[in-house]
XYZ file of N, CA and C in Angstrom:
642
model
N 0.901 -1.332 -0.118
C 0.079 -0.023 0.275
C 1.017 0.774 0.042
N 0.925 1.861 -1.256
C 1.335 3.428 -1.060
C 0.920 4.476 -0.966
N -0.536 4.620 -0.791
C -1.656 5.465 -0.786
C -2.542 5.158 -0.447
N -3.615 6.027 0.442
C -4.831 5.356 1.169
C -4.899 4.964 2.188
N -6.002 4.316 2.375
C -5.916 3.729 3.621
C -6.302 1.946 3.708
N -5.660 1.391 4.846
C -5.974 0.069 4.927
C -7.024 0.225 6.174
N -7.985 -0.781 5.710
C -9.545 -1.258 6.969
C -9.501 -2.328 7.332
N -9.341 -2.856 8.717
C -9.520 -4.121 9.113
C -10.681 -3.974 9.660
N -11.914 -4.591 9.483
C -13.358 -4.166 10.122
C -13.789 -5.622 10.209
N -15.242 -5.577 10.760
C -16.155 -6.687 10.959
C -15.534 -7.651 12.048
N -14.928 -7.162 12.948
C -14.171 -7.860 13.949
C -12.785 -8.367 13.572
N -12.292 -8.242 12.751
C -11.008 -8.787 12.389
C -9.971 -8.106 13.045
N -8.600 -8.628 13.023
C -7.654 -8.461 13.591
C -6.333 -8.190 12.642
N -5.618 -7.320 12.664
C -4.149 -7.396 12.301
C -3.290 -7.956 12.682
N -2.357 -8.794 12.456
C -1.705 -9.487 13.134
C 0.288 -9.473 12.424
N 1.226 -8.626 13.026
C 2.437 -8.760 12.606
C 3.309 -9.681 13.561
N 4.212 -10.594 12.682
C 4.896 -11.396 13.393
C 6.492 -11.200 13.048
N 7.460 -11.786 14.002
C 8.895 -11.688 13.830
C 8.795 -13.062 12.811
N 10.329 -13.475 12.341
C 10.548 -14.558 11.341
C 9.972 -15.673 12.118
N 10.460 -15.548 13.457
C 10.171 -16.809 14.408
C 9.164 -17.217 14.597
N 8.131 -15.988 14.516
C 6.463 -16.241 14.436
C 6.187 -15.785 15.977
N 6.841 -14.914 16.591
C 6.447 -14.523 17.535
C 5.682 -13.175 17.300
N 4.008 -12.579 17.942
C 3.320 -11.953 17.467
C 4.241 -10.177 17.943
N 4.557 -9.258 17.163
C 5.227 -7.988 17.450
C 4.014 -7.153 17.502
N 3.048 -7.328 16.666
C 1.971 -6.191 16.825
C 0.604 -6.713 16.590
N -0.506 -6.446 17.528
C -1.774 -7.257 17.199
C -2.962 -6.016 17.426
N -3.556 -5.515 16.027
C -4.339 -4.909 16.262
C -5.913 -5.404 15.884
N -6.870 -4.772 16.759
C -8.324 -5.565 16.335
C -8.738 -6.178 17.773
N -9.615 -7.650 17.300
C -10.207 -8.064 18.210
C -9.117 -9.157 19.313
N -9.750 -9.073 20.590
C -8.826 -9.811 21.492
C -9.558 -11.278 21.423
N -9.856 -12.447 22.245
C -9.991 -13.537 22.368
C -11.768 -12.938 23.286
N -11.702 -12.327 23.965
C -12.861 -12.216 24.729
C -13.672 -11.293 23.961
N -13.385 -10.922 22.556
C -14.398 -9.931 22.126
C -14.047 -8.654 22.524
N -13.108 -8.164 23.460
C -12.688 -6.791 23.180
C -11.824 -6.192 22.320
N -11.765 -5.491 21.756
C -10.623 -4.418 20.779
C -9.721 -3.809 21.717
N -8.537 -3.885 21.314
C -7.254 -3.189 21.578
C -5.650 -2.904 20.528
N -4.905 -2.851 21.046
C -3.551 -2.828 20.597
C -2.481 -3.521 21.682
N -2.004 -4.490 20.903
C -0.866 -5.317 21.612
C 0.417 -5.077 21.026
N 1.545 -4.557 21.782
C 2.595 -4.885 21.082
C 3.800 -5.649 21.871
N 4.737 -6.471 21.336
C 6.172 -7.054 21.988
C 6.848 -7.013 21.336
N 8.118 -7.266 22.086
C 9.608 -7.167 21.798
C 9.757 -8.357 20.637
N 10.524 -8.234 19.560
C 11.257 -9.311 19.113
C 11.434 -10.963 19.087
N 11.913 -10.678 20.459
C 12.742 -11.879 21.140
C 11.473 -12.702 21.852
N 10.339 -11.960 21.506
C 9.528 -13.369 21.923
C 9.200 -13.280 23.456
N 9.718 -12.208 24.212
C 9.462 -12.233 25.629
C 8.127 -11.799 26.292
N 7.483 -11.278 25.372
C 5.790 -10.956 25.718
C 5.213 -9.687 25.784
N 4.239 -9.512 25.901
C 3.625 -7.914 25.798
C 4.659 -6.936 26.389
N 4.680 -5.814 25.703
C 5.626 -4.884 26.140
C 4.763 -3.632 26.403
N 3.654 -3.052 25.713
C 2.460 -2.254 25.532
C 1.407 -2.875 25.104
N 0.208 -2.206 26.012
C -0.933 -2.923 25.789
C -2.168 -1.732 25.697
N -2.945 -1.771 25.110
C -3.893 -0.747 25.023
C -5.689 -1.737 25.036
N -6.633 -1.493 25.977
C -7.437 -2.348 26.193
C -6.864 -3.891 26.290
N -7.313 -4.983 25.864
C -6.851 -6.348 26.133
C -8.093 -7.103 26.584
N -7.630 -8.229 26.963
C -8.919 -9.302 26.980
C -9.818 -9.048 28.353
N -9.326 -8.366 29.183
C -10.043 -8.080 30.647
C -11.585 -7.486 30.074
N -12.526 -8.101 30.701
C -13.702 -7.317 30.103
C -14.396 -6.333 31.237
N -13.674 -6.333 32.160
C -13.908 -5.520 33.680
C -13.337 -3.931 34.066
N -11.905 -4.083 33.115
C -11.281 -3.070 33.456
C -11.003 -2.009 32.491
N -11.449 -1.744 31.669
C -12.180 -0.772 30.317
C -10.697 -0.632 29.651
N -10.508 0.332 29.065
C -9.253 0.447 27.876
C -8.297 1.313 28.396
N -7.358 0.178 29.549
C -6.283 0.750 30.107
C -5.128 0.643 29.129
N -4.282 1.503 29.454
C -3.033 1.476 28.705
C -1.819 0.643 29.881
N -1.031 -0.047 29.472
C -0.317 -0.910 30.227
C 1.206 -0.885 29.705
N 1.852 -0.583 30.353
C 3.698 -0.963 29.858
C 3.974 -1.894 30.894
N 4.459 -2.833 30.293
C 5.224 -4.125 30.996
C 6.940 -4.252 30.844
N 7.310 -4.898 31.871
C 8.661 -4.982 32.067
C 9.211 -6.399 30.859
N 10.386 -6.703 31.138
C 10.806 -7.361 29.970
C 10.350 -8.655 30.602
N 9.970 -9.685 30.104
C 9.120 -10.794 30.224
C 7.995 -10.432 30.136
N 7.325 -9.735 29.949
C 5.929 -9.364 29.438
C 4.916 -9.779 30.076
N 3.184 -9.764 29.463
C 2.531 -10.208 30.316
C 2.549 -11.644 30.136
N 2.277 -12.196 31.229
C 1.449 -11.720 32.881
C 1.890 -11.207 33.882
N 3.367 -10.460 33.475
C 4.193 -9.810 34.783
C 3.203 -8.559 35.105
N 3.430 -8.153 36.237
C 2.422 -7.105 36.745
C 3.200 -5.797 35.854
N 2.275 -4.902 35.217
C 2.951 -3.777 34.618
C 3.740 -2.774 35.446
N 4.451 -2.065 35.092
C 5.051 -1.156 35.635
C 4.901 0.356 35.638
N 3.994 0.342 34.356
C 3.201 1.840 34.298
C 1.638 1.510 33.805
N 0.872 2.129 34.240
C -0.712 1.819 33.754
C -1.400 2.806 34.325
N -2.379 3.501 33.406
C -3.479 4.359 34.359
C -4.426 3.073 34.889
N -5.519 4.156 35.779
C -6.239 3.303 36.695
C -7.560 2.724 35.648
N -7.371 1.478 36.186
C -8.789 0.608 35.320
C -10.260 1.135 35.726
N -10.577 1.971 36.674
C -11.752 2.490 37.355
C -12.207 3.304 37.221
N -10.944 4.299 37.578
C -11.087 5.629 38.285
C -10.036 6.457 36.879
N -11.292 6.755 36.039
C -10.534 7.529 34.478
C -9.811 8.794 34.982
N -8.823 9.281 34.182
C -8.047 10.276 34.473
C -6.870 10.066 35.599
N -7.342 8.695 36.376
C -6.074 8.858 37.953
C -4.688 7.996 37.072
N -3.815 7.999 37.635
C -2.458 6.994 37.732
C -2.827 5.793 38.398
N -2.365 4.639 37.790
C -2.626 3.184 38.363
C -1.575 2.439 39.133
N -0.364 2.686 38.127
C 1.154 2.338 38.377
C 1.757 3.595 37.842
N 3.304 3.739 38.292
C 3.732 3.191 39.479
C 3.142 4.012 40.679
N 2.978 3.439 42.044
C 2.608 3.995 43.077
C 3.359 5.330 43.338
N 2.792 6.136 43.973
C 3.608 7.623 44.539
C 3.729 8.080 45.714
N 4.993 8.054 46.402
C 4.647 8.135 47.721
C 4.232 9.387 48.105
N 3.630 9.738 49.072
C 3.492 11.054 49.844
C 3.827 11.117 51.000
N 5.186 11.917 50.706
C 6.134 12.272 51.718
C 5.831 13.005 53.217
N 5.958 12.940 54.252
C 5.684 13.749 55.208
C 7.216 13.968 56.219
N 7.245 15.039 56.245
C 8.629 15.628 56.791
C 8.509 16.000 58.331
N 9.345 15.942 59.175
C 10.164 16.269 60.228
C 10.152 17.750 60.383
N 9.764 18.675 60.961
C 10.167 19.987 61.309
C 11.398 19.876 62.164
N 12.365 20.636 62.036
C 13.255 20.949 62.392
C 13.555 22.680 63.110
N 13.987 22.671 64.298
C 14.004 23.901 64.578
C 14.914 25.063 64.267
N 15.210 26.123 63.787
C 16.252 26.994 63.867
C 16.314 27.945 64.681
N 17.328 28.109 65.582
C 17.375 28.893 66.759
C 18.840 29.541 67.043
N 19.900 29.541 65.506
C 21.006 30.116 65.778
C 21.230 30.911 64.532
N 22.081 31.917 64.556
C 22.601 32.753 63.245
C 23.587 31.877 62.555
N 23.929 30.616 63.217
C 24.830 30.098 62.297
C 24.351 28.832 61.573
N 24.377 29.176 59.784
C 23.888 28.520 59.205
C 24.033 26.664 59.209
N 22.693 26.150 59.027
C 23.218 24.767 59.498
C 22.187 23.716 58.616
N 22.292 22.435 58.585
C 21.921 21.602 57.369
C 20.696 21.115 58.596
N 19.338 21.269 57.964
C 18.328 20.705 58.351
C 17.922 19.305 58.027
N 17.889 19.291 56.715
C 17.790 18.002 55.936
C 18.395 17.679 54.873
N 18.814 16.375 54.781
C 19.712 15.844 53.674
C 19.252 14.877 52.937
N 19.617 14.709 51.669
C 18.902 13.574 50.778
C 19.815 13.231 49.843
N 20.350 12.188 49.239
C 21.184 11.721 48.149
C 19.764 11.467 47.102
N 20.371 12.406 46.095
C 19.635 12.640 44.912
C 20.260 11.567 43.684
N 19.415 10.754 43.436
C 19.648 10.326 42.255
C 18.997 10.712 40.574
N 20.032 11.528 40.079
C 19.428 12.626 39.038
C 18.484 11.837 37.946
N 17.540 11.834 37.711
C 16.377 10.779 37.016
C 15.818 11.920 36.159
N 15.725 13.213 36.387
C 14.529 14.345 35.747
C 15.696 15.565 35.778
N 15.498 16.221 34.819
C 16.039 17.779 34.876
C 15.360 18.647 35.843
N 14.442 18.492 36.184
C 13.753 19.687 36.847
C 13.430 18.839 38.312
N 13.761 19.597 39.528
C 13.224 19.344 40.875
C 12.262 20.393 41.225
N 11.078 19.441 41.861
C 9.925 20.402 42.030
C 9.996 20.302 43.697
N 10.004 21.667 44.175
C 10.086 21.431 45.816
C 8.750 22.425 46.467
N 8.723 21.741 47.830
C 7.614 22.158 48.494
C 8.162 22.256 49.966
N 8.193 23.635 50.218
C 8.951 23.862 51.790
C 8.077 24.599 52.751
N 7.961 24.646 53.954
C 7.396 25.222 54.764
C 8.236 26.047 55.845
N 8.373 27.329 55.759
C 9.439 27.861 56.748
C 8.365 28.748 57.559
N 8.850 28.627 59.636
C 7.857 29.344 60.082
C 9.062 30.172 60.830
N 8.588 31.423 61.022
C 9.356 32.307 62.035
C 8.460 33.056 62.953
N 9.018 32.933 64.059
C 8.026 33.593 65.362
C 8.287 34.988 65.309
N 7.261 36.163 66.287
C 7.281 37.269 66.281
C 8.741 37.504 66.428
N 9.153 38.621 65.660
C 10.313 39.558 66.258
C 11.633 38.703 65.289
N 11.459 37.537 64.722
C 12.659 36.934 64.398
C 12.623 36.627 62.580
N 13.819 36.637 61.854
C 13.608 36.227 60.330
C 14.239 34.912 60.407
N 13.699 33.959 59.485
C 14.475 32.869 59.185
C 14.966 32.403 57.558
N 15.965 32.295 57.274
C 16.146 32.175 55.950
C 16.908 30.720 55.564
N 16.001 30.119 54.773
C 16.312 28.800 54.153
C 16.642 28.689 52.763
N 17.536 27.737 52.264
C 17.658 27.720 50.842
C 18.503 26.251 50.549
N 18.283 25.745 49.143
C 18.492 24.413 49.101
C 20.235 24.691 48.155
N 21.074 23.626 48.805
C 22.483 23.372 48.315
C 22.425 22.293 47.541
N 22.906 21.954 46.396
C 23.181 20.738 45.586
C 24.710 20.336 45.558
N 25.498 19.222 46.148
C 26.854 18.737 45.349
C 27.003 18.838 43.860
N 28.332 19.058 43.581
C 28.800 18.602 42.407
C 30.132 18.740 42.133
N 30.574 18.399 41.002
C 32.116 18.124 40.574
C 32.865 19.769 41.475
N 32.366 20.708 41.330
C 33.097 21.920 41.705
C 32.705 21.940 43.477
N 31.779 21.174 43.966
C 31.697 21.145 45.847
C 30.406 21.671 45.442
N 29.854 22.278 46.947
C 28.290 22.502 46.724
C 27.736 24.140 46.239
N 26.598 23.993 45.819
C 26.488 25.553 45.162
C 24.781 26.078 45.539
N 24.423 26.727 45.681
C 23.150 27.061 45.811
C 22.278 27.006 44.516
N 21.187 26.551 44.815
C 20.354 26.256 43.522
C 18.611 26.915 44.106
N 18.041 27.143 43.166
C 16.819 27.810 43.387
C 16.819 29.222 44.077
N 15.611 29.708 44.811
C 15.930 30.748 45.334
C 15.398 30.859 46.786
N 16.234 31.602 47.307
C 16.201 31.521 48.955
C 14.758 31.768 49.390
N 14.229 31.260 50.742
C 13.151 31.516 51.167
C 13.321 32.230 52.427
N 12.789 33.637 52.603
C 12.802 34.225 53.662
C 11.661 34.310 54.344
N 11.308 33.877 55.656
C 10.126 34.296 56.613
C 10.354 35.314 57.507
N 9.626 36.237 57.359
C 10.198 37.528 58.632
C 8.805 37.199 59.435
N 9.069 37.180 60.800
C 7.964 37.222 61.672
C 7.434 38.943 62.376
N 7.571 39.506 61.728
C 6.956 40.763 62.511
C 6.477 40.729 63.641
N 5.370 40.988 63.922
C 5.115 41.064 65.066
C 3.967 39.868 65.646
N 3.409 39.168 64.511
C 2.629 37.955 64.997
C 3.062 36.709 64.582
N 4.194 36.705 63.814
C 4.715 35.382 63.366
C 4.424 34.788 61.744
N 5.163 34.365 61.270
C 4.806 34.267 59.345
C 4.932 32.994 59.453
N 4.198 32.381 58.763
C 4.592 31.107 57.793
C 4.324 31.117 56.412
N 5.368 30.501 55.822
C 5.697 30.526 54.004
C 5.254 29.199 53.780
N 4.766 28.975 52.637
C 4.657 28.228 52.040
C 5.377 27.886 50.693
N 6.253 27.401 50.783
C 7.201 27.888 49.323
C 7.081 26.683 48.229
N 6.888 26.970 47.080
C 7.010 25.698 45.981
C 7.759 26.527 44.710
N 8.769 25.533 44.091
C 9.381 26.019 43.260
C 9.814 25.069 42.174
N 10.144 25.242 40.738
C 10.543 24.327 39.511
C 12.411 25.029 39.430
N 13.176 23.825 40.086
C 14.391 24.190 39.608
C 15.199 23.167 38.707
N 15.704 23.838 37.478
C 16.842 23.107 36.966
C 17.776 22.224 37.450
N 17.968 21.141 37.331
C 18.886 20.222 37.686
C 19.937 20.232 36.882
N 21.458 20.939 37.116
C 22.566 20.800 35.876
C 23.814 19.668 36.462
N 23.029 18.573 36.414
C 23.719 17.435 36.716
C 23.206 16.335 35.496
N 24.158 15.281 35.473
C 23.990 14.556 34.525
C 23.237 13.094 34.769
N 22.204 12.802 33.976
C 21.153 11.922 34.196
C 22.027 10.615 34.775
N 21.390 10.211 35.806
C 22.050 8.935 36.663
C 23.127 9.288 37.931
N 23.676 10.581 37.390
C 24.722 10.967 38.824
C 23.923 10.891 39.990
N 24.798 11.052 41.318
C 24.176 10.648 42.500
C 25.191 12.123 43.468
N 24.349 12.815 44.138
C 24.684 14.081 44.807
C 23.966 14.092 45.642
N 24.417 14.985 46.348
C 24.081 15.296 48.094
C 23.139 16.227 47.706
N 21.777 16.397 48.573
C 21.127 17.797 48.167
C 20.950 18.118 49.518
N 20.774 19.601 50.124
C 21.108 19.861 51.797
C 20.046 20.971 51.511
N 19.033 21.028 52.493
C 18.430 22.162 52.820
C 19.018 22.714 54.160
N 19.486 24.073 53.861
C 20.210 25.049 54.807
C 19.342 26.035 55.443
N 19.624 26.178 56.715
C 18.873 27.530 57.335
C 19.447 28.054 58.324
N 19.020 29.567 58.290
C 19.632 30.419 59.790
C 18.604 31.181 60.135
N 19.014 31.338 61.214
C 18.075 32.641 61.643
C 19.112 34.211 61.396
N 18.323 34.899 60.880
C 19.205 36.030 60.472
C 18.866 37.248 61.301
N 17.755 37.192 62.081
C 17.370 38.738 62.813
C 16.729 37.771 63.994
N 16.537 38.572 64.934
C 15.693 38.229 66.259
C 16.394 37.284 67.058
N 15.421 36.798 68.095
C 16.333 35.576 69.301
C 14.928 34.460 69.203
N 13.966 34.246 68.463
C 13.062 33.317 68.725
C 13.516 32.011 67.557
N 12.969 31.022 68.072
C 13.150 29.886 66.997
C 12.351 29.672 66.349
N 12.462 29.496 65.155
C 11.762 29.049 63.530
C 11.928 27.774 63.526
N 10.984 27.090 62.398
C 11.003 25.802 61.995
C 10.819 25.762 60.663
N 11.599 24.435 60.122
C 11.725 24.490 58.439
C 11.168 22.957 58.030
N 10.298 22.744 57.567
C 9.910 21.611 57.249
C 9.657 21.435 55.763
N 10.495 20.687 55.026
C 10.424 20.205 53.502
C 8.898 19.354 53.114
N 8.151 19.810 52.620
C 6.845 18.767 52.374
C 7.085 17.782 51.305
N 7.931 18.110 50.837
C 8.376 17.131 49.599
C 9.482 17.540 48.364
N 10.239 16.785 48.048
C 11.258 16.907 46.859
C 10.663 16.155 45.977
N 10.479 16.520 44.625
C 10.255 15.108 43.682
C 10.906 15.634 42.147
N 11.256 14.816 41.258
C 12.214 14.726 40.295
C 10.797 14.844 39.073
N 10.639 15.517 38.558
C 9.358 15.964 37.389
C 10.123 16.177 36.039
N 9.043 16.291 35.073
C 9.444 16.578 33.518
C 9.378 17.778 33.286
N 10.024 18.203 32.170
C 10.089 19.761 32.045
C 8.611 20.024 31.484
N 8.480 21.385 31.809
C 7.401 21.799 31.491
C 7.175 23.002 29.923
N 8.529 23.282 29.897
C 8.737 23.891 28.444
C 10.221 23.740 28.073
N 10.476 24.177 27.058
C 11.654 23.989 26.504
C 12.940 24.786 27.338
N 12.526 25.880 28.146
C 13.352 26.431 28.979
C 14.181 26.160 29.953
N 13.025 24.692 30.336
C 13.943 23.754 31.173
C 14.557 22.664 31.062
N 14.773 22.830 29.668
C 15.470 21.402 29.178
C 16.631 21.529 29.564
């Protein structure tokens, strides 16, 4: 076919096989009468990507399987019953412990070993400053030339009644994929005599939102 359309209708199926007979692509009707798309690796190790499938009760799910294929558990899939939601992988909901800040000497309040998987770091950090006190927090990332500050500093100014700041940022990570570096949350009391608190709700590696983040 060099021009025009190929139509497989009336409940038919298009099947593409490797020279050894392994199915690489199946489009159309499954054994249960459902319709979908199934793609496999040429080594015959099983289904790699499936849209829909034989299941009659899980909707037209999109599933990505590890090497070994179906019926291994999928490593990525949408939710079979709650449309618009992720099924796998499970995503942790982090809970952070607050750390007090009561000195003008900067200290590390939280530390993480970062395996670089994404180009962008999404951060969510709360900082509390009591009345008459200012607390400054920033992130510091290790690298070939030592630690360097990343993102914008977070400054909570207590004023007369105290202040709590909820700060979120998207920070470009200037490190190679797969590299491992230490990431620090650093804090200090820069004014006053009160005791502040810093607690990160979470740090996530996320995909880029636009070309400027690449």
